[in-house]
mmCIF file of C-alpha atoms in Angstrom:
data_model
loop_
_atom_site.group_PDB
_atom_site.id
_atom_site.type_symbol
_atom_site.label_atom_id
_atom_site.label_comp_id
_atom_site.label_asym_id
_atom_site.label_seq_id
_atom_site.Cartn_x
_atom_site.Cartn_y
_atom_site.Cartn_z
ATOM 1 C CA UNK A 1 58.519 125.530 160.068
ATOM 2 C CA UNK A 2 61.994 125.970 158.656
ATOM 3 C CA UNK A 3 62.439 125.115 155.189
ATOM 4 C CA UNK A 4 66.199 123.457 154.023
ATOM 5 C CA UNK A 5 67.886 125.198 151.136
ATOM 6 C CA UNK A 6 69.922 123.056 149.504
ATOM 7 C CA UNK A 7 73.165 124.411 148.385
ATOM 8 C CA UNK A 8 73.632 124.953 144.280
ATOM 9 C CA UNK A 9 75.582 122.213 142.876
ATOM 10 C CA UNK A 10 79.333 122.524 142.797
ATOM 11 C CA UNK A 11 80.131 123.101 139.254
ATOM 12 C CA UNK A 12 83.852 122.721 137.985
ATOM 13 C CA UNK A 13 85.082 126.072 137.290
ATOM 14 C CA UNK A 14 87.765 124.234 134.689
ATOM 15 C CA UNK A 15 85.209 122.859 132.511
ATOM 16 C CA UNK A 16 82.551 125.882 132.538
ATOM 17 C CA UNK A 17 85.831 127.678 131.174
ATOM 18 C CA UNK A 18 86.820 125.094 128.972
ATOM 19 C CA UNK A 19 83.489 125.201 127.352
ATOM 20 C CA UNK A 20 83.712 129.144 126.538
ATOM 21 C CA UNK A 21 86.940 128.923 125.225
ATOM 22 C CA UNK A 22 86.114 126.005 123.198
ATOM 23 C CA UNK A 23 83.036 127.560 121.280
ATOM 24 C CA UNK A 24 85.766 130.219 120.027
ATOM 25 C CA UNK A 25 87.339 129.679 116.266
ATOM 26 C CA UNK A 26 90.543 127.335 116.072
ATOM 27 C CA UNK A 27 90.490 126.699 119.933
ATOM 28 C CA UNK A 28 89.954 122.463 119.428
ATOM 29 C CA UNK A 29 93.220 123.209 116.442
ATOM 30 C CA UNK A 30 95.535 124.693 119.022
ATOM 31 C CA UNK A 31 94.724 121.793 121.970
ATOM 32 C CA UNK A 32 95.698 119.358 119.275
ATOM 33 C CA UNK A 33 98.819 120.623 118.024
ATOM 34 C CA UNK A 34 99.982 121.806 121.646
ATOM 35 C CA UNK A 35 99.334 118.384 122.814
ATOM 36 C CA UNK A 36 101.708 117.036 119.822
ATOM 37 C CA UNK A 37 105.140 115.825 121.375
ATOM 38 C CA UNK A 38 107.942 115.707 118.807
ATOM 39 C CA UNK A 39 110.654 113.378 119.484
ATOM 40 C CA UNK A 40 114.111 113.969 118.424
ATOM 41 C CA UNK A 41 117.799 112.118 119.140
ATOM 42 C CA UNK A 42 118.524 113.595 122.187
ATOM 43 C CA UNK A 43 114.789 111.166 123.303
ATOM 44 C CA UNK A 44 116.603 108.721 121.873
ATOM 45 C CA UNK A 45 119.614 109.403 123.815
ATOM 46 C CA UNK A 46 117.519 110.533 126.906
ATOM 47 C CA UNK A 47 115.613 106.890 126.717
ATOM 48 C CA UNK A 48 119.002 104.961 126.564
ATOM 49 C CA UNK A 49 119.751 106.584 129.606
ATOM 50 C CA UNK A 50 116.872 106.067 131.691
ATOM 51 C CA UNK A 51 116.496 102.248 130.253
ATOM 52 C CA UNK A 52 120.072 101.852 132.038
ATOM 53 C CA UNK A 53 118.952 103.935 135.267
ATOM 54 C CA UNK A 54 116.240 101.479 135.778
ATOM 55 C CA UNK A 55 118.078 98.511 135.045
ATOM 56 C CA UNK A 56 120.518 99.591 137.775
ATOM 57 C CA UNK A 57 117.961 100.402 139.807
ATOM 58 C CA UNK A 58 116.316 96.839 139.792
ATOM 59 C CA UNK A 59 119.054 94.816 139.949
ATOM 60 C CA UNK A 60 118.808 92.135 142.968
ATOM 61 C CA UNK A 61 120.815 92.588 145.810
ATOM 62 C CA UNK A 62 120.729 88.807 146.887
ATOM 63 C CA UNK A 63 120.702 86.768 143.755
ATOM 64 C CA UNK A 64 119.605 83.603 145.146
ATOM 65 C CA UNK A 65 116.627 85.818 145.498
ATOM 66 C CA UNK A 66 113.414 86.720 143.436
ATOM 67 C CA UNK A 67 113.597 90.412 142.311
ATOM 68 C CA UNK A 68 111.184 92.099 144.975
ATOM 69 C CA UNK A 69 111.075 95.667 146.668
ATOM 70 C CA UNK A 70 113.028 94.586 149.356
ATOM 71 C CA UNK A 71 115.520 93.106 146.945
ATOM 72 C CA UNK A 72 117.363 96.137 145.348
ATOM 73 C CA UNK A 73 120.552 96.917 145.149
ATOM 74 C CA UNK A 74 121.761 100.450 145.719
ATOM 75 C CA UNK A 75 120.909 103.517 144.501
ATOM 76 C CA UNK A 76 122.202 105.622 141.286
ATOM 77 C CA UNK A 77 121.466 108.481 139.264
ATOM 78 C CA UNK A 78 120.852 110.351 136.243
ATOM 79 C CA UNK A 79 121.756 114.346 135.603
ATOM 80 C CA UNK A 80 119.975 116.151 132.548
ATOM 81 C CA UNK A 81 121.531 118.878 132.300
ATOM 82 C CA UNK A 82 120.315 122.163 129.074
ATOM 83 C CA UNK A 83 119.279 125.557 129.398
ATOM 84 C CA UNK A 84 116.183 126.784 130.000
ATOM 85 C CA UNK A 85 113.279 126.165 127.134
ATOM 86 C CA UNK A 86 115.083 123.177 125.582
ATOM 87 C CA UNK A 87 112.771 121.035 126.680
ATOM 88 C CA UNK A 88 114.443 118.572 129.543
ATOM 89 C CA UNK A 89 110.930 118.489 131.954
ATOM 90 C CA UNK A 90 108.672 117.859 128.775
ATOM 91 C CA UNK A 91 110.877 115.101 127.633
ATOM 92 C CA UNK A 92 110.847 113.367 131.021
ATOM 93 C CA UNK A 93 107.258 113.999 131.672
ATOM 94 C CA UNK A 94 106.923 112.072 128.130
ATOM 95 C CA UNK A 95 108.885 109.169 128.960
ATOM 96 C CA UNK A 96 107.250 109.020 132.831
ATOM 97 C CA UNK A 97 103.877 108.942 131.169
ATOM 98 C CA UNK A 98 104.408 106.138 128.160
ATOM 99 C CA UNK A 99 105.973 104.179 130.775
ATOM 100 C CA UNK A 100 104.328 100.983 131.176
ATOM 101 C CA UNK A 101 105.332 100.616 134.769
ATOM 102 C CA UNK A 102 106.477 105.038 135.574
ATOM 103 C CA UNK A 103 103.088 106.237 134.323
ATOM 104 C CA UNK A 104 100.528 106.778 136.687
ATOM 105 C CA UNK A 105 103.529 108.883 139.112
ATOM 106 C CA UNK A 106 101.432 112.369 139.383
ATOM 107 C CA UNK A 107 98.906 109.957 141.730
ATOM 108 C CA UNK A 108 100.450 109.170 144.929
ATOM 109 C CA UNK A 109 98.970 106.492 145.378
ATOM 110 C CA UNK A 110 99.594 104.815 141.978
ATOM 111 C CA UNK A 111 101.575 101.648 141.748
ATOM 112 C CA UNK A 112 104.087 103.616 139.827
ATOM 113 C CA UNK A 113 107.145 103.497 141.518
ATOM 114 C CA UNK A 114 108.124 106.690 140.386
ATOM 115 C CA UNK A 115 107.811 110.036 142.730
ATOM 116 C CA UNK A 116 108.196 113.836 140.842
ATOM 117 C CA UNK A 117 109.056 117.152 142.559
ATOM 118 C CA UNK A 118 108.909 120.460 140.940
ATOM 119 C CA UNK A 119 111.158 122.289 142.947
ATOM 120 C CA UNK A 120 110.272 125.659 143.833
ATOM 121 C CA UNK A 121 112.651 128.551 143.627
ATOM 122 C CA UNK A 122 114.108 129.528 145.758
ATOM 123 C CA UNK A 123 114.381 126.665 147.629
ATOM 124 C CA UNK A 124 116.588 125.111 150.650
ATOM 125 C CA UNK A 125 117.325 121.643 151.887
ATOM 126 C CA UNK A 126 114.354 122.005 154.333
ATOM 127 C CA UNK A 127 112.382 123.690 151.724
ATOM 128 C CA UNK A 128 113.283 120.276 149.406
ATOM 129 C CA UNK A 129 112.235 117.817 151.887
ATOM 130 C CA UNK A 130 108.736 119.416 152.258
ATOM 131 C CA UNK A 131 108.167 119.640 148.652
ATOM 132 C CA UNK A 132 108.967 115.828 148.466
ATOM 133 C CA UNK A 133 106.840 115.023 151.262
ATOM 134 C CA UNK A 134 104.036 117.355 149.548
ATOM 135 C CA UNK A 135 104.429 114.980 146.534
ATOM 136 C CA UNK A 136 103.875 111.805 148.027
ATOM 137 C CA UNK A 137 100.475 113.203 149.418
ATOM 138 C CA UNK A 138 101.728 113.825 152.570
ATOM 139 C CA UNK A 139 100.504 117.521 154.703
ATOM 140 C CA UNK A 140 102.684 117.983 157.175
ATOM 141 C CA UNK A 141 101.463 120.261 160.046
ATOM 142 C CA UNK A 142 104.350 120.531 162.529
ATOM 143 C CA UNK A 143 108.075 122.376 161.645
ATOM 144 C CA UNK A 144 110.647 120.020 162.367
ATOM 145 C CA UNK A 145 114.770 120.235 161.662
ATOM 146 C CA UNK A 146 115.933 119.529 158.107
ATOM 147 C CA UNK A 147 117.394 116.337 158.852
ATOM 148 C CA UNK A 148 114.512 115.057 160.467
ATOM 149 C CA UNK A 149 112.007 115.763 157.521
ATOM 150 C CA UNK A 150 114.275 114.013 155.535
ATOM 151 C CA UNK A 151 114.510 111.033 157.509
ATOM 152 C CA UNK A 152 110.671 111.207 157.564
ATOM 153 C CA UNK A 153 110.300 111.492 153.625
ATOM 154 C CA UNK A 154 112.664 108.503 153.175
ATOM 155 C CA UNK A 155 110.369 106.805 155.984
ATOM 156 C CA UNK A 156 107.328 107.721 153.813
ATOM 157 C CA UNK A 157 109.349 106.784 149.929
ATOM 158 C CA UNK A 158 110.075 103.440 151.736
ATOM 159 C CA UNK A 159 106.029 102.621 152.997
ATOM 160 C CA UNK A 160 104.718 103.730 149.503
ATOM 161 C CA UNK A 161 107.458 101.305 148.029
ATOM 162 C CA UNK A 162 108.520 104.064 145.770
ATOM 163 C CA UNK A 163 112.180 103.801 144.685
ATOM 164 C CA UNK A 164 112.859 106.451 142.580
ATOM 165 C CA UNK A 165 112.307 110.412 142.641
ATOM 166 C CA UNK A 166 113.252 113.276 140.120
ATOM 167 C CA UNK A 167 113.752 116.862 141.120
ATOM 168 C CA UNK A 168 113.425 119.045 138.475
ATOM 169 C CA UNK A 169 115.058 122.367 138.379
ATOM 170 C CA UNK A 170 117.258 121.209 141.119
ATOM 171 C CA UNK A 171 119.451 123.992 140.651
ATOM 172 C CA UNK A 172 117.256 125.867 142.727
ATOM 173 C CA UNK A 173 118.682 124.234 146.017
ATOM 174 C CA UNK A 174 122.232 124.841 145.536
ATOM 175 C CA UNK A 175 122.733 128.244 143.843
ATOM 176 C CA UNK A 176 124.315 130.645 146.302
ATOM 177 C CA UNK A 177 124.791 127.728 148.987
ATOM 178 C CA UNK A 178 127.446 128.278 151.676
ATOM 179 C CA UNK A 179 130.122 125.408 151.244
ATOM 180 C CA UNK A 180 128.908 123.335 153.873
ATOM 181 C CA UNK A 181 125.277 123.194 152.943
ATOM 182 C CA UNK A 182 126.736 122.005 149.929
ATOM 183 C CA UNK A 183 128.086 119.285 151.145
ATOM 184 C CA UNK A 184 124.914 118.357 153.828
ATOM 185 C CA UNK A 185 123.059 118.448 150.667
ATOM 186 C CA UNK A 186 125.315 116.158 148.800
ATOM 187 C CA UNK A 187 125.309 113.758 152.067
ATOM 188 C CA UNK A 188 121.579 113.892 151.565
ATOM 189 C CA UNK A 189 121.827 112.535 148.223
ATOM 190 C CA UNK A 190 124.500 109.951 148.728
ATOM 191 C CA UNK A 191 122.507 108.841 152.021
ATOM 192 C CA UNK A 192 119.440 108.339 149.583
ATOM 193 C CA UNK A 193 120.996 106.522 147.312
ATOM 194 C CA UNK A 194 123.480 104.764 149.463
ATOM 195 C CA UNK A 195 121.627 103.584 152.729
ATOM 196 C CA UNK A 196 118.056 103.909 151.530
ATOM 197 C CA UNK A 197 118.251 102.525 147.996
ATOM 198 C CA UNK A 198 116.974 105.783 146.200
ATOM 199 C CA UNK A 199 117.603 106.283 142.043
ATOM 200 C CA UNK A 200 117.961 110.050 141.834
ATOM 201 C CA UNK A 201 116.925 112.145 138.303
ATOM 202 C CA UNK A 202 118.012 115.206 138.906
ATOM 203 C CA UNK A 203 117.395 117.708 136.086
ATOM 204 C CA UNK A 204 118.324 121.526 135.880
ATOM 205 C CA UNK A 205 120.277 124.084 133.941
ATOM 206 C CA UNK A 206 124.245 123.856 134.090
ATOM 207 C CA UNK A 207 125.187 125.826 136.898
ATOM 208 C CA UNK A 208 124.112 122.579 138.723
ATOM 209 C CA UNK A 209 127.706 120.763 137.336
ATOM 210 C CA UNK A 210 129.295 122.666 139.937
ATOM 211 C CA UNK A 211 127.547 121.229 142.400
ATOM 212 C CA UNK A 212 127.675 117.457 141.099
ATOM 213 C CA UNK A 213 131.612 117.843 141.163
ATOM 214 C CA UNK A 214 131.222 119.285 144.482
ATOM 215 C CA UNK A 215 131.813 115.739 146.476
ATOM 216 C CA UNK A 216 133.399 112.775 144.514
ATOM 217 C CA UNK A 217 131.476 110.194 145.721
ATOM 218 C CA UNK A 218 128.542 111.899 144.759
ATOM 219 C CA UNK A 219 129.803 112.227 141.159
ATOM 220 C CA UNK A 220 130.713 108.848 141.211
ATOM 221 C CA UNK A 221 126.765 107.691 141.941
ATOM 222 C CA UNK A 222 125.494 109.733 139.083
ATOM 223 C CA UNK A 223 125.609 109.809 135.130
ATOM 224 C CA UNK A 224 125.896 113.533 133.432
ATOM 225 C CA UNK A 225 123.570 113.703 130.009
ATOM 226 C CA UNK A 226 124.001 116.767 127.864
ATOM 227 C CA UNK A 227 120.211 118.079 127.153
ATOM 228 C CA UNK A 228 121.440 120.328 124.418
ATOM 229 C CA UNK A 229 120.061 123.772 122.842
ATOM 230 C CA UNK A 230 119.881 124.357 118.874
ATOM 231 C CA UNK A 231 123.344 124.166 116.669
ATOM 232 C CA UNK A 232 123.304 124.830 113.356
ATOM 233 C CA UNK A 233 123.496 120.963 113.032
ATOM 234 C CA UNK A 234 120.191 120.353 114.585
ATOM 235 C CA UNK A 235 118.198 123.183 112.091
ATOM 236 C CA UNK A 236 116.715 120.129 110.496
ATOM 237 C CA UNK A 237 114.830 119.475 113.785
ATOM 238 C CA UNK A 238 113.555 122.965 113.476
ATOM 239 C CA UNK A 239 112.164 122.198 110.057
ATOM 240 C CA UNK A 240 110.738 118.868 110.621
ATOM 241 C CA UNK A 241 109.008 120.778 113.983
ATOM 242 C CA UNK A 242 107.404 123.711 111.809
ATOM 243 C CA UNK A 243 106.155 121.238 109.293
ATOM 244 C CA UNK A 244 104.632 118.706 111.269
ATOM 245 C CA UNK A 245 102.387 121.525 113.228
ATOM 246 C CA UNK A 246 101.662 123.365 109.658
ATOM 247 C CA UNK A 247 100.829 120.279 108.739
ATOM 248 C CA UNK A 248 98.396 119.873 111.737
ATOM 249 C CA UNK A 249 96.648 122.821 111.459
ATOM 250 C CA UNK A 250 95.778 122.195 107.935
ATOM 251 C CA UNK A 251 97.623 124.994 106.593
ATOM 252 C CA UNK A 252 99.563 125.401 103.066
ATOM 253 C CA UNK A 253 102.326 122.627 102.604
ATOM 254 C CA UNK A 254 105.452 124.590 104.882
ATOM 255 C CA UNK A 255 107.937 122.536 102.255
ATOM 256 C CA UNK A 256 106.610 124.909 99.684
ATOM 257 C CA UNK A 257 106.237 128.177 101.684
ATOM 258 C CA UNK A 258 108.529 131.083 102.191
ATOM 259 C CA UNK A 259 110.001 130.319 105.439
ATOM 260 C CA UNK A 260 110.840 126.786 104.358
ATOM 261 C CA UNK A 261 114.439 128.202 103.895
ATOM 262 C CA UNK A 262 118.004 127.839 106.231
ATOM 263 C CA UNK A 263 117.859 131.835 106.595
ATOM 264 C CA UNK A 264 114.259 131.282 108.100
ATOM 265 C CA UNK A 265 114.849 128.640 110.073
ATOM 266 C CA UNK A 266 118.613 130.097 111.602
ATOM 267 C CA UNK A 267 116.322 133.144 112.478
ATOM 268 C CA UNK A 268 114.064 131.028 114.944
ATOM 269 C CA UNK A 269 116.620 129.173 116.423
ATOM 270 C CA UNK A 270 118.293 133.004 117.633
ATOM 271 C CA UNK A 271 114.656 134.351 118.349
ATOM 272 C CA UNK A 272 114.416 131.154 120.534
ATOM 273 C CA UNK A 273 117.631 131.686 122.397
ATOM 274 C CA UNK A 274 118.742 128.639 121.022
ATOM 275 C CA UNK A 275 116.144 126.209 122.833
ATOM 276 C CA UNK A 276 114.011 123.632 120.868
ATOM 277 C CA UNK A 277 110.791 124.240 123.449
ATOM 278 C CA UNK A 278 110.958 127.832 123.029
ATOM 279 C CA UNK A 279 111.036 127.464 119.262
ATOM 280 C CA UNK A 280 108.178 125.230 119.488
ATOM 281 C CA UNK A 281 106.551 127.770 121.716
ATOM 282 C CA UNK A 282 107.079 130.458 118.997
ATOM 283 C CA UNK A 283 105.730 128.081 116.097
ATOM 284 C CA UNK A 284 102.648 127.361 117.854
ATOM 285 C CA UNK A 285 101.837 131.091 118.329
ATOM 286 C CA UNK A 286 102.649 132.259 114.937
ATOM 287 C CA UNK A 287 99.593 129.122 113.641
ATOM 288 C CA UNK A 288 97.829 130.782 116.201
ATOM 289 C CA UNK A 289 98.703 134.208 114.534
ATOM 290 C CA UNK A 290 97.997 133.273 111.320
ATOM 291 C CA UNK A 291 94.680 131.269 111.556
ATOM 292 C CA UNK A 292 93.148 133.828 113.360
ATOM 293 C CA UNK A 293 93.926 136.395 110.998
ATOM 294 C CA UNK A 294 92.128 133.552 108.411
ATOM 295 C CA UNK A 295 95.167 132.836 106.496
ATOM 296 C CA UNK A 296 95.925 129.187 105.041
ATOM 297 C CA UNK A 297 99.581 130.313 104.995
ATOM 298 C CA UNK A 298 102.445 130.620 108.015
ATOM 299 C CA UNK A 299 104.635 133.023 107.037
ATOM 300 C CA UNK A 300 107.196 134.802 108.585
ATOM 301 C CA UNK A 301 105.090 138.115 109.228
ATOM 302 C CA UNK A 302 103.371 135.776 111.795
ATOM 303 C CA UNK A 303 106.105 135.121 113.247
ATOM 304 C CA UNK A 304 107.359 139.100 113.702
ATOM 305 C CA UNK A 305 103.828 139.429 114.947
ATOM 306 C CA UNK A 306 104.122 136.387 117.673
ATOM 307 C CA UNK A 307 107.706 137.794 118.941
ATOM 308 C CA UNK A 308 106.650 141.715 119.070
ATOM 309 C CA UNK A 309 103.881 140.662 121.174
ATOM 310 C CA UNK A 310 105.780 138.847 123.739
ATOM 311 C CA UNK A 311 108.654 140.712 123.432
ATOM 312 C CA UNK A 312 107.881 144.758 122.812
ATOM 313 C CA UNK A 313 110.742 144.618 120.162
ATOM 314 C CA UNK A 314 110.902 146.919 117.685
ATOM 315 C CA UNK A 315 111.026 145.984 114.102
ATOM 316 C CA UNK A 316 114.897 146.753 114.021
ATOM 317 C CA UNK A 317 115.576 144.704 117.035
ATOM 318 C CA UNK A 318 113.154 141.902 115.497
ATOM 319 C CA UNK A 319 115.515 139.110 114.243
ATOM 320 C CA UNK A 320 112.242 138.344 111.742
ATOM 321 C CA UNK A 321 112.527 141.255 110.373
ATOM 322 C CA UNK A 322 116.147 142.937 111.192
ATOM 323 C CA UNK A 323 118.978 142.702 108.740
ATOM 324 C CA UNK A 324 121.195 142.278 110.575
ATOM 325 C CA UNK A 325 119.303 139.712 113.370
ATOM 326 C CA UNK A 326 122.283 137.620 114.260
ATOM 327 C CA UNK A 327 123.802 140.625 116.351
ATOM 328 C CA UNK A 328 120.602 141.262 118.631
ATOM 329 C CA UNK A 329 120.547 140.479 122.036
ATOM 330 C CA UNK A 330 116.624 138.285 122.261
ATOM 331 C CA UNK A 331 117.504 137.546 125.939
ATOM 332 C CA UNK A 332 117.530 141.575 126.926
ATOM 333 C CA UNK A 333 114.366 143.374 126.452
ATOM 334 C CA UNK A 334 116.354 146.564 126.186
ATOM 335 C CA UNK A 335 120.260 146.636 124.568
ATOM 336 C CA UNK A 336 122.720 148.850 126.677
ATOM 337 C CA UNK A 337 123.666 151.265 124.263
ATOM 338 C CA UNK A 338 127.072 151.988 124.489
ATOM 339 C CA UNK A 339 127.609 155.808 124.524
ATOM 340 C CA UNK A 340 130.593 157.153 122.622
ATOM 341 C CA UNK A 341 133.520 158.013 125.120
ATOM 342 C CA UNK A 342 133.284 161.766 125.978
ATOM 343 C CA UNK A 343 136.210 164.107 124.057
ATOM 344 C CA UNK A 344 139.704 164.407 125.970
ATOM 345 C CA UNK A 345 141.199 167.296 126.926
ATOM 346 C CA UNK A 346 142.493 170.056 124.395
ATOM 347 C CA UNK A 347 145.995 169.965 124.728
ATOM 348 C CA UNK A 348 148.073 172.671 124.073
ATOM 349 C CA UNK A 349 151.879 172.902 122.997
ATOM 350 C CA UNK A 350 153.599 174.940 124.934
ATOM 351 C CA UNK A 351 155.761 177.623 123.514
ATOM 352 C CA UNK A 352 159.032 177.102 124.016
ATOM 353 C CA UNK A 353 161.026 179.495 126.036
ATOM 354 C CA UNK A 354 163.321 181.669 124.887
ATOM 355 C CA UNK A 355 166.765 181.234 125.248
#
């Protein structure tokens, strides 16, 4: 007689490691304040924007008509445009998800109307079209020409009755494109928007401009918003962003600290490169720093600390600790040093000749 061995029950590798990591010291501190989102204008601004997107994108075509699926006009779009780290994808993910009607979009089969594509890099037209597929739950198992999976994603965007799509870090697609897969990609978005009713949010860093200029009618269909990094007139969003999370993690009043100070705060905007998320990304790190080092205090040694470790920077190139900070380089893990220019040639007067 055989005797059945049931297989062990499937445990969920996520939460056996979520339980280890949260019986260590500050761990349920650090979900909380990385799962703070701080708005600023350019949400505001970013809001605005996508409040008029939608409107446009619901508008009847037929207005003897009820407003239904069938019943749109066409397509437009929306460009964020920043550099990297200043937070474009977290702001939109934030707006998507407090949505009443957007929220829900990571589930294909949500109501939401709303379909989101990371796009990888690097990335091609063809490349695109499968990663939109992929995000509407769709496997596909056969290769097929570019134009044809992107006939079949609109096919599939049009049965799910989903009416808008974002592709974030579009910029992927067209860097290095030959000129005309520039402008079959830009055809591709104009067809989307044109023929099959599609609101495009494209978001990416600015070498994408280039290719929104690319084809008039293309940069007719969409509106350009600024995502902007740190200026010196935005430092106040730096300050309200460290005190809120020192405030968080229940450590000593920032507004009496220290680093509460414009000389502070200009150094973490050029640690950051200039980008809100990365300075939020810093902030959290240096809490991190300082409550497990059992201090009630952020200071600016936590900060150093944070930066060295991610960074390998020495104290001198350290723009926490360097006097003079504002001249390093925190893109470049190592400076070019500029060697002196080697000696020139001796010269030599020549002795005149005798008469």
């Amino acid at each position: 007689m055989t005797t059945h061995v049931s297989p062990p029950a499937r445990t969920d590798s996520v939460a056996l490691l979520y339980a280890d990591a949260a019986s260590t010291q500050n761990f349920t501190v650090m979900e909380t304040i990385r799962a703070k989102f701080l708005k600023t204008a350019r949400d505001a601004h970013l809001a605005t924007a996508m409040g008029t997107l939608i409107a446009n994108a619901v508008q009847r075509e037929n207005t003897n008509l009820p407003p239904s699926f069938e019943n749109r006009g066409r397509g437009s779009g929306l460009v964020l445009v920043g550099p990297t780290g200043v937070g474009k994808s977290k702001s939109l993910e934030r707006y998507f998800n407090t949505h009443p009607v957007l929220a829900g979009y990571a589930d294909p089969a949500s109501a939401s109307p709303l379909v989101s594509v990371s796009v990888p890099s690097p990335c091609t037209s063809m490349q695109l079209a499968r990663a939109l597929l992929r995000a509407t739950g769709y496997a596909l198992e056969r290769d097929m020409a570019a134009h044809r999976l992107w006939e079949k994603a609109f096919d599939r965007l049009q049965a799910m009755r989903k009416f808008i799509v974002h592709f974030d870090e579009i910029q992927h697609v067209v860097h290095n494109m030959p000129e005309k897969d520039l402008q079959q990609m830009a055809d591709t978005l104009k067809n989307a928007m044109y023929n099959r009713r599609i609101t495009l949010i494209l978001s990416g860093v600015a070498t994408l401009v280039p290719f929104v200029q690319h084809d008039a009618q293309l940069f007719r269909r969409l509106a350009i918003l600024p995502f902007e990094g740190i200026t010196p007139e935005k430092h106040d969003d730096i300050r309200r962003m460290v005190g809120t999370y020192v405030n968080a993690a229940g450590l000593a009043d920032f507004r009496k600290s220290e680093i509460d100070s414009a000389d502070f705060i200009a150094r973490l905007s050029h640690a950051a490169l200039n980008a809100y998320g990365y300075s939020i990304v810093l902030t959290q790190l240096a809490i991190e720093n300082a409550l497990e080092n059992g201090s009630n205090r952020l200071t600016n040694e936590n900060f150093a600390t944070v930066l060295a470790k991610k960074t390998s920077f020495s104290a001198d190139r350290n723009p926490f600790l360097a006097m003079n900070w504002h001249t390093i380089d925190c893109a470049k893990m190592f400076e070019k040093v500029v060697d002196a220019p080697p000696p020139g040639p001796v010269t030599r007067k020549r002795k005149a000749k005798s008469q």
